Amino acid sequence: MDALNDFFLPPAKSTLASQTDTLFWFVHLSSLALTIGLIAVIVYFVYKYRRKSEDEVTPLITHNNKLEVTWSVIPLILVLIVFAWGYEVFMNQRVVPDDAYEVNVTAQKWIWQFKYENGAQTTGKLHVPAGRPVKLIMSSNDVIHSFFVPDYRIKQDVVPGRYTEMWFNAPEPGESIIYCTEYCGTAHSDMLANIIVHEQEDFENWLAENAGGASKPDDLPPAEWGKQIAQEYACNTCHSTDGSQMVGPTWQGTFGSEQTFADGSTVTVDENYIRESILEPNAKVVEGYPAVMNTYQGQLNDEQINAIIEYIKTLK
């Protein structure tokens, strides 16, 4: 079984993964055995009851109670086993342990953001402790997304206007990839993030170092911090920094340039325009680009916005 798992499935990195895998293989291998058996019977009957001469007449065959009961009861038993087994696995996935560590997850085109119990915040990286249940409380700021971690065998839709939740327990330190599996727009395939599993002590240290949310790191120039923030918030999924065409206008050479909007008006790109574009992105839509950007009101503070502006100024 381990060889099949290694060949066909991603690594199993959560306590729930082995339960899902075992049921998966039971369903598929029992279906394969039944299929091979049925094909063998069909081939045998085709040969045994083939017409042997032009004068041969097909005999009258009546029903066989034992045979009909057998081929009805065996599939019924298999279906009941799969139902009971699947129900147990489903409940194990849905019932969150009482000692789970809670993380709030926000989905937004095309990033994953995470907020921890002590106020720490991350974008694109979910930090969790090893060997402890983790509960994710998830919501979306725009459209339906879907949180999927193949290594953990977990998947849950993330819906605007309501909370959905799921949990997992990763027993060993390591990293796994988070995918969005609900098509959510042009850069859907770029909506990735990583789960980083720490030893409990390392996780506590990481929490202590990042408590209180985003603030400017010591001795880091504003422009460098702005670049770091832009990467964390996945701004590069829409805005290039080398002049190439993407979903949104490039940032290269934009500061100080004249920007033309869909209504024909123009403005010289300065600090006020960039700030307005981050907080009210649809107030002025650049000509030739769709109005798909979401607001970052409440997600970026003034210090972070100023840092991004300083970073954009360096892209000449």
PDB file of C-alpha atoms in Angstrom:
ATOM      1  CA  MET A   1       0.000   0.000   0.000  1.00  0.00           C
ATOM      2  CA  ASP A   2       2.862   2.393   0.784  1.00  0.00           C
ATOM      3  CA  ALA A   3       4.257   1.836  -2.713  1.00  0.00           C
ATOM      4  CA  LEU A   4       0.859   2.729  -4.259  1.00  0.00           C
ATOM      5  CA  ASN A   5       0.641   5.862  -2.125  1.00  0.00           C
ATOM      6  CA  ASP A   6       4.151   6.940  -3.095  1.00  0.00           C
ATOM      7  CA  PHE A   7       3.439   6.420  -6.804  1.00  0.00           C
ATOM      8  CA  PHE A   8      -0.078   7.860  -7.132  1.00  0.00           C
ATOM      9  CA  LEU A   9      -0.621  10.304  -4.242  1.00  0.00           C
ATOM     10  CA  PRO A  10       1.136  13.325  -2.714  1.00  0.00           C
ATOM     11  CA  PRO A  11       2.982  12.760   0.580  1.00  0.00           C
ATOM     12  CA  ALA A  12       0.619  12.259   3.541  1.00  0.00           C
ATOM     13  CA  LYS A  13       1.574  15.025   5.997  1.00  0.00           C
ATOM     14  CA  SER A  14      -1.435  15.217   8.322  1.00  0.00           C
ATOM     15  CA  THR A  15      -3.132  12.857  10.736  1.00  0.00           C
ATOM     16  CA  LEU A  16      -6.264  12.909   8.542  1.00  0.00           C
ATOM     17  CA  ALA A  17      -4.449  11.980   5.340  1.00  0.00           C
ATOM     18  CA  SER A  18      -3.980   8.274   6.112  1.00  0.00           C
ATOM     19  CA  GLN A  19      -7.712   7.837   6.883  1.00  0.00           C
ATOM     20  CA  THR A  20      -8.672   9.409   3.542  1.00  0.00           C
ATOM     21  CA  ASP A  21      -6.056   7.397   1.639  1.00  0.00           C
ATOM     22  CA  THR A  22      -7.164   4.061   3.126  1.00  0.00           C
ATOM     23  CA  LEU A  23     -10.803   4.670   2.161  1.00  0.00           C
ATOM     24  CA  PHE A  24      -9.693   5.912  -1.269  1.00  0.00           C
ATOM     25  CA  TRP A  25      -7.811   2.682  -1.965  1.00  0.00           C
ATOM     26  CA  PHE A  26     -10.640   0.480  -0.629  1.00  0.00           C
ATOM     27  CA  VAL A  27     -13.126   2.097  -3.039  1.00  0.00           C
ATOM     28  CA  HIS A  28     -10.807   1.931  -6.031  1.00  0.00           C
ATOM     29  CA  LEU A  29      -9.333  -1.531  -5.472  1.00  0.00           C
ATOM     30  CA  SER A  30     -12.731  -3.133  -4.722  1.00  0.00           C
ATOM     31  CA  SER A  31     -14.127  -1.448  -7.861  1.00  0.00           C
ATOM     32  CA  LEU A  32     -11.156  -2.763  -9.855  1.00  0.00           C
ATOM     33  CA  ALA A  33     -11.710  -6.318  -8.517  1.00  0.00           C
ATOM     34  CA  LEU A  34     -15.418  -6.198  -9.407  1.00  0.00           C
ATOM     35  CA  THR A  35     -14.669  -4.828 -12.879  1.00  0.00           C
ATOM     36  CA  ILE A  36     -12.108  -7.561 -13.612  1.00  0.00           C
ATOM     37  CA  GLY A  37     -14.518 -10.228 -12.312  1.00  0.00           C
ATOM     38  CA  LEU A  38     -17.398  -8.962 -14.470  1.00  0.00           C
ATOM     39  CA  ILE A  39     -15.233  -8.793 -17.597  1.00  0.00           C
ATOM     40  CA  ALA A  40     -14.008 -12.369 -16.942  1.00  0.00           C
ATOM     41  CA  VAL A  41     -17.594 -13.656 -16.582  1.00  0.00           C
ATOM     42  CA  ILE A  42     -18.683 -11.851 -19.763  1.00  0.00           C
ATOM     43  CA  VAL A  43     -15.799 -13.323 -21.755  1.00  0.00           C
ATOM     44  CA  TYR A  44     -16.530 -16.823 -20.368  1.00  0.00           C
ATOM     45  CA  PHE A  45     -20.247 -16.614 -21.209  1.00  0.00           C
ATOM     46  CA  VAL A  46     -19.546 -15.300 -24.714  1.00  0.00           C
ATOM     47  CA  TYR A  47     -17.376 -18.358 -25.337  1.00  0.00           C
ATOM     48  CA  LYS A  48     -19.543 -20.958 -23.544  1.00  0.00           C
ATOM     49  CA  TYR A  49     -22.898 -19.880 -24.987  1.00  0.00           C
ATOM     50  CA  ARG A  50     -21.765 -18.977 -28.492  1.00  0.00           C
ATOM     51  CA  ARG A  51     -23.921 -20.285 -31.311  1.00  0.00           C
ATOM     52  CA  LYS A  52     -22.369 -23.535 -32.526  1.00  0.00           C
ATOM     53  CA  SER A  53     -24.553 -24.284 -35.582  1.00  0.00           C
ATOM     54  CA  GLU A  54     -27.216 -22.717 -37.811  1.00  0.00           C
ATOM     55  CA  ASP A  55     -29.845 -25.112 -36.405  1.00  0.00           C
ATOM     56  CA  GLU A  56     -29.136 -24.373 -32.777  1.00  0.00           C
ATOM     57  CA  VAL A  57     -32.050 -22.736 -30.944  1.00  0.00           C
ATOM     58  CA  THR A  58     -31.559 -20.550 -27.868  1.00  0.00           C
ATOM     59  CA  PRO A  59     -32.909 -22.451 -24.836  1.00  0.00           C
ATOM     60  CA  LEU A  60     -35.514 -20.916 -22.534  1.00  0.00           C
ATOM     61  CA  ILE A  61     -33.675 -19.788 -19.372  1.00  0.00           C
ATOM     62  CA  THR A  62     -35.711 -18.952 -16.264  1.00  0.00           C
ATOM     63  CA  HIS A  63     -34.556 -16.888 -13.295  1.00  0.00           C
ATOM     64  CA  ASN A  64     -32.212 -18.098 -10.545  1.00  0.00           C
ATOM     65  CA  ASN A  65     -33.116 -16.791  -7.081  1.00  0.00           C
ATOM     66  CA  LYS A  66     -29.761 -17.597  -5.451  1.00  0.00           C
ATOM     67  CA  LEU A  67     -27.798 -15.871  -8.201  1.00  0.00           C
ATOM     68  CA  GLU A  68     -30.025 -12.767  -8.215  1.00  0.00           C
ATOM     69  CA  VAL A  69     -29.829 -12.424  -4.410  1.00  0.00           C
ATOM     70  CA  THR A  70     -26.048 -12.853  -4.509  1.00  0.00           C
ATOM     71  CA  TRP A  71     -25.394 -10.128  -7.111  1.00  0.00           C
ATOM     72  CA  SER A  72     -27.758  -7.781  -5.246  1.00  0.00           C
ATOM     73  CA  VAL A  73     -26.514  -8.374  -1.700  1.00  0.00           C
ATOM     74  CA  ILE A  74     -22.749  -8.178  -2.376  1.00  0.00           C
ATOM     75  CA  PRO A  75     -22.875  -4.650  -3.922  1.00  0.00           C
ATOM     76  CA  LEU A  76     -25.276  -3.560  -1.151  1.00  0.00           C
ATOM     77  CA  ILE A  77     -22.816  -4.697   1.519  1.00  0.00           C
ATOM     78  CA  LEU A  78     -19.969  -2.846  -0.225  1.00  0.00           C
ATOM     79  CA  VAL A  79     -22.041   0.360  -0.469  1.00  0.00           C
ATOM     80  CA  LEU A  80     -22.947   0.162   3.241  1.00  0.00           C
ATOM     81  CA  ILE A  81     -19.285  -0.349   4.176  1.00  0.00           C
ATOM     82  CA  VAL A  82     -18.228   2.688   2.110  1.00  0.00           C
ATOM     83  CA  PHE A  83     -21.048   4.797   3.616  1.00  0.00           C
ATOM     84  CA  ALA A  84     -20.212   3.914   7.246  1.00  0.00           C
ATOM     85  CA  TRP A  85     -16.460   4.261   6.664  1.00  0.00           C
ATOM     86  CA  GLY A  86     -16.879   7.550   4.778  1.00  0.00           C
ATOM     87  CA  TYR A  87     -19.158   8.934   7.492  1.00  0.00           C
ATOM     88  CA  GLU A  88     -16.515   8.207  10.145  1.00  0.00           C
ATOM     89  CA  VAL A  89     -13.766   9.908   8.074  1.00  0.00           C
ATOM     90  CA  PHE A  90     -16.064  12.877   7.347  1.00  0.00           C
ATOM     91  CA  MET A  91     -16.900  13.379  11.034  1.00  0.00           C
ATOM     92  CA  ASN A  92     -13.223  13.136  11.994  1.00  0.00           C
ATOM     93  CA  GLN A  93     -12.540  15.955   9.519  1.00  0.00           C
ATOM     94  CA  ARG A  94     -15.471  18.136  10.637  1.00  0.00           C
ATOM     95  CA  VAL A  95     -15.258  17.891  14.446  1.00  0.00           C
ATOM     96  CA  VAL A  96     -12.498  20.248  15.597  1.00  0.00           C
ATOM     97  CA  PRO A  97     -10.550  19.201  18.751  1.00  0.00           C
ATOM     98  CA  ASP A  98     -11.052  21.509  21.742  1.00  0.00           C
ATOM     99  CA  ASP A  99      -7.344  22.370  22.052  1.00  0.00           C
ATOM    100  CA  ALA A 100      -6.961  23.547  18.440  1.00  0.00           C
ATOM    101  CA  TYR A 101      -4.932  26.702  17.773  1.00  0.00           C
ATOM    102  CA  GLU A 102      -7.098  29.172  15.773  1.00  0.00           C
ATOM    103  CA  VAL A 103      -5.964  31.115  12.718  1.00  0.00           C
ATOM    104  CA  ASN A 104      -8.205  33.491  10.725  1.00  0.00           C
ATOM    105  CA  VAL A 105      -7.809  33.120   6.972  1.00  0.00           C
ATOM    106  CA  THR A 106      -8.886  35.784   4.469  1.00  0.00           C
ATOM    107  CA  ALA A 107      -8.991  35.029   0.755  1.00  0.00           C
ATOM    108  CA  GLN A 108      -8.827  37.814  -1.806  1.00  0.00           C
ATOM    109  CA  LYS A 109      -7.856  37.972  -5.446  1.00  0.00           C
ATOM    110  CA  TRP A 110      -5.212  36.539  -5.514  1.00  0.00           C
ATOM    111  CA  ILE A 111      -3.672  36.191  -2.080  1.00  0.00           C
ATOM    112  CA  TRP A 112      -4.160  34.295   1.187  1.00  0.00           C
ATOM    113  CA  GLN A 113      -3.828  36.311   4.401  1.00  0.00           C
ATOM    114  CA  PHE A 114      -3.484  34.852   7.904  1.00  0.00           C
ATOM    115  CA  LYS A 115      -4.107  36.451  11.316  1.00  0.00           C
ATOM    116  CA  TYR A 116      -2.998  34.773  14.543  1.00  0.00           C
ATOM    117  CA  GLU A 117      -4.330  34.903  18.097  1.00  0.00           C
ATOM    118  CA  ASN A 118      -1.634  37.365  19.266  1.00  0.00           C
ATOM    119  CA  GLY A 119      -2.210  39.833  16.400  1.00  0.00           C
ATOM    120  CA  ALA A 120       0.563  38.592  14.112  1.00  0.00           C
ATOM    121  CA  GLN A 121      -0.287  38.737  10.403  1.00  0.00           C
ATOM    122  CA  THR A 122       1.192  37.079   7.341  1.00  0.00           C
ATOM    123  CA  THR A 123       0.413  36.963   3.643  1.00  0.00           C
ATOM    124  CA  GLY A 124       1.244  33.925   1.564  1.00  0.00           C
ATOM    125  CA  LYS A 125       2.718  31.954   4.474  1.00  0.00           C
ATOM    126  CA  LEU A 126       0.751  30.106   7.155  1.00  0.00           C
ATOM    127  CA  HIS A 127       2.884  29.307  10.214  1.00  0.00           C
ATOM    128  CA  VAL A 128       1.594  26.496  12.467  1.00  0.00           C
ATOM    129  CA  PRO A 129       2.952  24.287  15.269  1.00  0.00           C
ATOM    130  CA  ALA A 130       3.733  20.604  14.676  1.00  0.00           C
ATOM    131  CA  GLY A 131       1.736  17.967  16.535  1.00  0.00           C
ATOM    132  CA  ARG A 132      -1.111  20.298  17.522  1.00  0.00           C
ATOM    133  CA  PRO A 133      -4.561  20.671  15.911  1.00  0.00           C
ATOM    134  CA  VAL A 134      -4.963  23.924  13.947  1.00  0.00           C
ATOM    135  CA  LYS A 135      -8.418  25.370  13.237  1.00  0.00           C
ATOM    136  CA  LEU A 136      -8.821  27.685  10.230  1.00  0.00           C
ATOM    137  CA  ILE A 137     -11.685  30.207  10.293  1.00  0.00           C
ATOM    138  CA  MET A 138     -12.024  31.389   6.713  1.00  0.00           C
ATOM    139  CA  SER A 139     -13.828  34.122   4.786  1.00  0.00           C
ATOM    140  CA  SER A 140     -13.474  35.857   1.423  1.00  0.00           C
ATOM    141  CA  ASN A 141     -13.355  39.564   0.584  1.00  0.00           C
ATOM    142  CA  ASP A 142     -14.598  39.156  -2.980  1.00  0.00           C
ATOM    143  CA  VAL A 143     -15.556  35.914  -4.761  1.00  0.00           C
ATOM    144  CA  ILE A 144     -15.667  32.217  -3.878  1.00  0.00           C
ATOM    145  CA  HIS A 145     -12.238  30.664  -3.377  1.00  0.00           C
ATOM    146  CA  SER A 146     -11.315  27.161  -2.206  1.00  0.00           C
ATOM    147  CA  PHE A 147      -8.567  26.311   0.304  1.00  0.00           C
ATOM    148  CA  PHE A 148      -6.849  23.077  -0.746  1.00  0.00           C
ATOM    149  CA  VAL A 149      -3.751  21.373   0.679  1.00  0.00           C
ATOM    150  CA  PRO A 150      -3.076  18.099  -1.199  1.00  0.00           C
ATOM    151  CA  ASP A 151      -0.484  16.942   1.360  1.00  0.00           C
ATOM    152  CA  TYR A 152      -3.109  17.158   4.125  1.00  0.00           C
ATOM    153  CA  ARG A 153      -6.064  15.848   2.017  1.00  0.00           C
ATOM    154  CA  ILE A 154      -8.188  18.824   3.087  1.00  0.00           C
ATOM    155  CA  LYS A 155     -10.280  21.183   0.954  1.00  0.00           C
ATOM    156  CA  GLN A 156     -12.943  23.740   1.856  1.00  0.00           C
ATOM    157  CA  ASP A 157     -14.719  26.516  -0.043  1.00  0.00           C
ATOM    158  CA  VAL A 158     -14.084  30.071   1.204  1.00  0.00           C
ATOM    159  CA  VAL A 159     -17.198  32.171   0.681  1.00  0.00           C
ATOM    160  CA  PRO A 160     -17.816  35.956   0.891  1.00  0.00           C
ATOM    161  CA  GLY A 161     -20.271  37.031   3.576  1.00  0.00           C
ATOM    162  CA  ARG A 162     -19.921  33.973   5.826  1.00  0.00           C
ATOM    163  CA  TYR A 163     -17.342  31.923   7.710  1.00  0.00           C
ATOM    164  CA  THR A 164     -16.309  28.379   6.865  1.00  0.00           C
ATOM    165  CA  GLU A 165     -13.882  26.322   8.923  1.00  0.00           C
ATOM    166  CA  MET A 166     -11.642  23.282   8.776  1.00  0.00           C
ATOM    167  CA  TRP A 167      -8.837  21.786  10.829  1.00  0.00           C
ATOM    168  CA  PHE A 168      -5.710  19.682  10.489  1.00  0.00           C
ATOM    169  CA  ASN A 169      -2.833  18.331  12.556  1.00  0.00           C
ATOM    170  CA  ALA A 170       0.603  18.159  10.933  1.00  0.00           C
ATOM    171  CA  PRO A 171       2.752  15.913  13.147  1.00  0.00           C
ATOM    172  CA  GLU A 172       6.128  16.754  11.577  1.00  0.00           C
ATOM    173  CA  PRO A 173       7.870  20.074  10.730  1.00  0.00           C
ATOM    174  CA  GLY A 174       8.012  20.871   7.022  1.00  0.00           C
ATOM    175  CA  GLU A 175       6.340  22.815   4.227  1.00  0.00           C
ATOM    176  CA  SER A 176       3.333  22.208   1.995  1.00  0.00           C
ATOM    177  CA  ILE A 177       1.617  24.209  -0.756  1.00  0.00           C
ATOM    178  CA  ILE A 178      -1.849  25.777  -0.513  1.00  0.00           C
ATOM    179  CA  TYR A 179      -3.847  26.011  -3.752  1.00  0.00           C
ATOM    180  CA  CYS A 180      -7.075  27.774  -4.685  1.00  0.00           C
ATOM    181  CA  THR A 181      -9.280  25.201  -6.424  1.00  0.00           C
ATOM    182  CA  GLU A 182     -12.215  27.469  -7.303  1.00  0.00           C
ATOM    183  CA  TYR A 183     -11.663  29.516 -10.462  1.00  0.00           C
ATOM    184  CA  CYS A 184     -11.573  33.113  -9.224  1.00  0.00           C
ATOM    185  CA  GLY A 185     -10.251  35.209 -12.093  1.00  0.00           C
ATOM    186  CA  THR A 186      -7.316  35.884 -14.379  1.00  0.00           C
ATOM    187  CA  ALA A 187      -4.550  35.096 -11.868  1.00  0.00           C
ATOM    188  CA  HIS A 188      -6.355  32.165 -10.218  1.00  0.00           C
ATOM    189  CA  SER A 189      -3.466  29.789 -10.906  1.00  0.00           C
ATOM    190  CA  ASP A 190      -1.066  32.164  -9.120  1.00  0.00           C
ATOM    191  CA  MET A 191      -3.099  32.153  -5.890  1.00  0.00           C
ATOM    192  CA  LEU A 192      -0.630  30.019  -3.954  1.00  0.00           C
ATOM    193  CA  ALA A 193       0.660  30.039  -0.395  1.00  0.00           C
ATOM    194  CA  ASN A 194       2.820  27.845   1.857  1.00  0.00           C
ATOM    195  CA  ILE A 195       2.134  26.150   5.169  1.00  0.00           C
ATOM    196  CA  ILE A 196       5.257  26.203   7.329  1.00  0.00           C
ATOM    197  CA  VAL A 197       5.118  23.726  10.219  1.00  0.00           C
ATOM    198  CA  HIS A 198       7.431  24.561  13.148  1.00  0.00           C
ATOM    199  CA  GLU A 199       8.387  22.669  16.248  1.00  0.00           C
ATOM    200  CA  GLN A 200       6.261  23.989  19.126  1.00  0.00           C
ATOM    201  CA  GLU A 201       9.132  25.999  20.643  1.00  0.00           C
ATOM    202  CA  ASP A 202      10.106  27.518  17.292  1.00  0.00           C
ATOM    203  CA  PHE A 203       6.469  28.421  16.643  1.00  0.00           C
ATOM    204  CA  GLU A 204       6.215  30.209  19.993  1.00  0.00           C
ATOM    205  CA  ASN A 205       9.378  32.148  19.170  1.00  0.00           C
ATOM    206  CA  TRP A 206       8.006  33.078  15.729  1.00  0.00           C
ATOM    207  CA  LEU A 207       4.761  34.306  17.297  1.00  0.00           C
ATOM    208  CA  ALA A 208       6.660  36.411  19.824  1.00  0.00           C
ATOM    209  CA  GLU A 209       8.784  37.992  17.084  1.00  0.00           C
ATOM    210  CA  ASN A 210       5.747  38.862  14.946  1.00  0.00           C
ATOM    211  CA  ALA A 211       3.215  39.835  17.637  1.00  0.00           C
ATOM    212  CA  GLY A 212       1.061  42.905  17.093  1.00  0.00           C
ATOM    213  CA  GLY A 213       0.816  42.801  13.321  1.00  0.00           C
ATOM    214  CA  ALA A 214       2.857  44.423  10.621  1.00  0.00           C
ATOM    215  CA  SER A 215       5.296  47.146  11.629  1.00  0.00           C
ATOM    216  CA  LYS A 216       8.433  48.431   9.990  1.00  0.00           C
ATOM    217  CA  PRO A 217      11.470  46.219  10.705  1.00  0.00           C
ATOM    218  CA  ASP A 218      14.384  47.994  12.328  1.00  0.00           C
ATOM    219  CA  ASP A 219      17.157  49.270  10.042  1.00  0.00           C
ATOM    220  CA  LEU A 220      15.174  48.498   6.850  1.00  0.00           C
ATOM    221  CA  PRO A 221      14.844  51.421   4.387  1.00  0.00           C
ATOM    222  CA  PRO A 222      11.193  52.318   3.557  1.00  0.00           C
ATOM    223  CA  ALA A 223      11.591  51.378  -0.113  1.00  0.00           C
ATOM    224  CA  GLU A 224      13.013  47.953   0.792  1.00  0.00           C
ATOM    225  CA  TRP A 225      10.170  47.393   3.252  1.00  0.00           C
ATOM    226  CA  GLY A 226       7.684  48.521   0.577  1.00  0.00           C
ATOM    227  CA  LYS A 227       9.121  45.903  -1.801  1.00  0.00           C
ATOM    228  CA  GLN A 228       8.748  43.290   0.906  1.00  0.00           C
ATOM    229  CA  ILE A 229       5.110  44.281   1.557  1.00  0.00           C
ATOM    230  CA  ALA A 230       4.317  44.265  -2.170  1.00  0.00           C
ATOM    231  CA  GLN A 231       5.653  40.702  -2.397  1.00  0.00           C
ATOM    232  CA  GLU A 232       3.719  39.578   0.691  1.00  0.00           C
ATOM    233  CA  TYR A 233       0.474  40.991  -0.701  1.00  0.00           C
ATOM    234  CA  ALA A 234       1.186  39.479  -4.126  1.00  0.00           C
ATOM    235  CA  CYS A 235       0.978  42.843  -5.915  1.00  0.00           C
ATOM    236  CA  ASN A 236       3.192  41.323  -8.614  1.00  0.00           C
ATOM    237  CA  THR A 237       0.355  39.040  -9.736  1.00  0.00           C
ATOM    238  CA  CYS A 238      -1.211  42.128 -11.389  1.00  0.00           C
ATOM    239  CA  HIS A 239       1.505  44.822 -11.591  1.00  0.00           C
ATOM    240  CA  SER A 240       4.846  44.171 -13.256  1.00  0.00           C
ATOM    241  CA  THR A 241       8.005  46.021 -12.234  1.00  0.00           C
ATOM    242  CA  ASP A 242       9.766  45.643 -15.582  1.00  0.00           C
ATOM    243  CA  GLY A 243       7.222  47.225 -17.921  1.00  0.00           C
ATOM    244  CA  SER A 244       5.648  43.963 -19.092  1.00  0.00           C
ATOM    245  CA  GLN A 245       1.884  43.806 -19.695  1.00  0.00           C
ATOM    246  CA  MET A 246      -0.207  42.242 -16.914  1.00  0.00           C
ATOM    247  CA  VAL A 247      -3.734  42.572 -15.499  1.00  0.00           C
ATOM    248  CA  GLY A 248      -2.942  46.007 -14.042  1.00  0.00           C
ATOM    249  CA  PRO A 249      -0.630  48.870 -15.149  1.00  0.00           C
ATOM    250  CA  THR A 250       3.081  48.318 -14.670  1.00  0.00           C
ATOM    251  CA  TRP A 251       4.789  50.078 -11.757  1.00  0.00           C
ATOM    252  CA  GLN A 252       7.959  50.715 -13.755  1.00  0.00           C
ATOM    253  CA  GLY A 253       8.286  54.416 -14.493  1.00  0.00           C
ATOM    254  CA  THR A 254       4.754  55.141 -13.331  1.00  0.00           C
ATOM    255  CA  PHE A 255       5.613  57.640 -10.562  1.00  0.00           C
ATOM    256  CA  GLY A 256       5.616  61.137 -12.031  1.00  0.00           C
ATOM    257  CA  SER A 257       4.101  59.965 -15.334  1.00  0.00           C
ATOM    258  CA  GLU A 258       0.749  61.103 -16.736  1.00  0.00           C
ATOM    259  CA  GLN A 259      -1.975  58.486 -16.394  1.00  0.00           C
ATOM    260  CA  THR A 260      -5.073  58.447 -18.624  1.00  0.00           C
ATOM    261  CA  PHE A 261      -8.319  56.976 -17.266  1.00  0.00           C
ATOM    262  CA  ALA A 262     -11.261  55.223 -18.873  1.00  0.00           C
ATOM    263  CA  ASP A 263     -13.364  58.418 -18.706  1.00  0.00           C
ATOM    264  CA  GLY A 264     -10.725  60.362 -20.625  1.00  0.00           C
ATOM    265  CA  SER A 265      -9.410  62.369 -17.674  1.00  0.00           C
ATOM    266  CA  THR A 266      -5.727  62.416 -16.773  1.00  0.00           C
ATOM    267  CA  VAL A 267      -3.595  62.844 -13.671  1.00  0.00           C
ATOM    268  CA  THR A 268       0.084  62.980 -12.819  1.00  0.00           C
ATOM    269  CA  VAL A 269       0.957  59.964 -10.668  1.00  0.00           C
ATOM    270  CA  ASP A 270       1.981  61.167  -7.219  1.00  0.00           C
ATOM    271  CA  GLU A 271       1.671  60.010  -3.606  1.00  0.00           C
ATOM    272  CA  ASN A 272      -2.012  60.970  -3.351  1.00  0.00           C
ATOM    273  CA  TYR A 273      -2.977  59.101  -6.522  1.00  0.00           C
ATOM    274  CA  ILE A 274      -1.158  55.905  -5.451  1.00  0.00           C
ATOM    275  CA  ARG A 275      -2.745  56.049  -2.004  1.00  0.00           C
ATOM    276  CA  GLU A 276      -6.204  56.499  -3.555  1.00  0.00           C
ATOM    277  CA  SER A 277      -5.534  53.606  -5.951  1.00  0.00           C
ATOM    278  CA  ILE A 278      -4.708  51.305  -3.026  1.00  0.00           C
ATOM    279  CA  LEU A 279      -7.667  52.301  -0.847  1.00  0.00           C
ATOM    280  CA  GLU A 280     -10.251  53.084  -3.574  1.00  0.00           C
ATOM    281  CA  PRO A 281      -8.981  51.225  -6.649  1.00  0.00           C
ATOM    282  CA  ASN A 282     -12.122  51.744  -8.728  1.00  0.00           C
ATOM    283  CA  ALA A 283     -12.361  55.508  -8.152  1.00  0.00           C
ATOM    284  CA  LYS A 284     -10.119  56.016 -11.195  1.00  0.00           C
ATOM    285  CA  VAL A 285      -9.730  53.129 -13.655  1.00  0.00           C
ATOM    286  CA  VAL A 286      -6.728  53.339 -15.982  1.00  0.00           C
ATOM    287  CA  GLU A 287      -7.614  53.269 -19.661  1.00  0.00           C
ATOM    288  CA  GLY A 288      -7.228  49.821 -21.203  1.00  0.00           C
ATOM    289  CA  TYR A 289      -7.342  47.876 -17.914  1.00  0.00           C
ATOM    290  CA  PRO A 290     -10.286  46.111 -16.184  1.00  0.00           C
ATOM    291  CA  ALA A 291     -11.648  47.341 -12.836  1.00  0.00           C
ATOM    292  CA  VAL A 292     -10.797  44.134 -10.945  1.00  0.00           C
ATOM    293  CA  MET A 293      -8.607  45.367  -8.098  1.00  0.00           C
ATOM    294  CA  ASN A 294      -9.944  45.021  -4.547  1.00  0.00           C
ATOM    295  CA  THR A 295      -9.527  47.656  -1.865  1.00  0.00           C
ATOM    296  CA  TYR A 296      -6.807  47.262   0.744  1.00  0.00           C
ATOM    297  CA  GLN A 297      -8.686  49.491   3.183  1.00  0.00           C
ATOM    298  CA  GLY A 298      -8.207  48.027   6.652  1.00  0.00           C
ATOM    299  CA  GLN A 299      -5.441  45.701   5.470  1.00  0.00           C
ATOM    300  CA  LEU A 300      -2.579  48.165   4.973  1.00  0.00           C
ATOM    301  CA  ASN A 301      -1.863  50.920   7.472  1.00  0.00           C
ATOM    302  CA  ASP A 302      -0.495  54.364   6.557  1.00  0.00           C
ATOM    303  CA  GLU A 303       3.072  53.325   7.301  1.00  0.00           C
ATOM    304  CA  GLN A 304       2.824  50.340   4.945  1.00  0.00           C
ATOM    305  CA  ILE A 305       1.202  52.425   2.170  1.00  0.00           C
ATOM    306  CA  ASN A 306       3.964  55.014   2.454  1.00  0.00           C
ATOM    307  CA  ALA A 307       6.564  52.255   2.156  1.00  0.00           C
ATOM    308  CA  ILE A 308       4.932  50.917  -1.027  1.00  0.00           C
ATOM    309  CA  ILE A 309       4.906  54.434  -2.483  1.00  0.00           C
ATOM    310  CA  GLU A 310       8.616  54.761  -1.736  1.00  0.00           C
ATOM    311  CA  TYR A 311       9.231  51.428  -3.458  1.00  0.00           C
ATOM    312  CA  ILE A 312       7.273  52.488  -6.566  1.00  0.00           C
ATOM    313  CA  LYS A 313       9.347  55.670  -6.733  1.00  0.00           C
ATOM    314  CA  THR A 314      12.491  53.546  -7.144  1.00  0.00           C
ATOM    315  CA  LEU A 315      11.102  51.689 -10.191  1.00  0.00           C
ATOM    316  CA  LYS A 316      12.295  54.047 -12.915  1.00  0.00           C
TER     317      LYS A 316
END
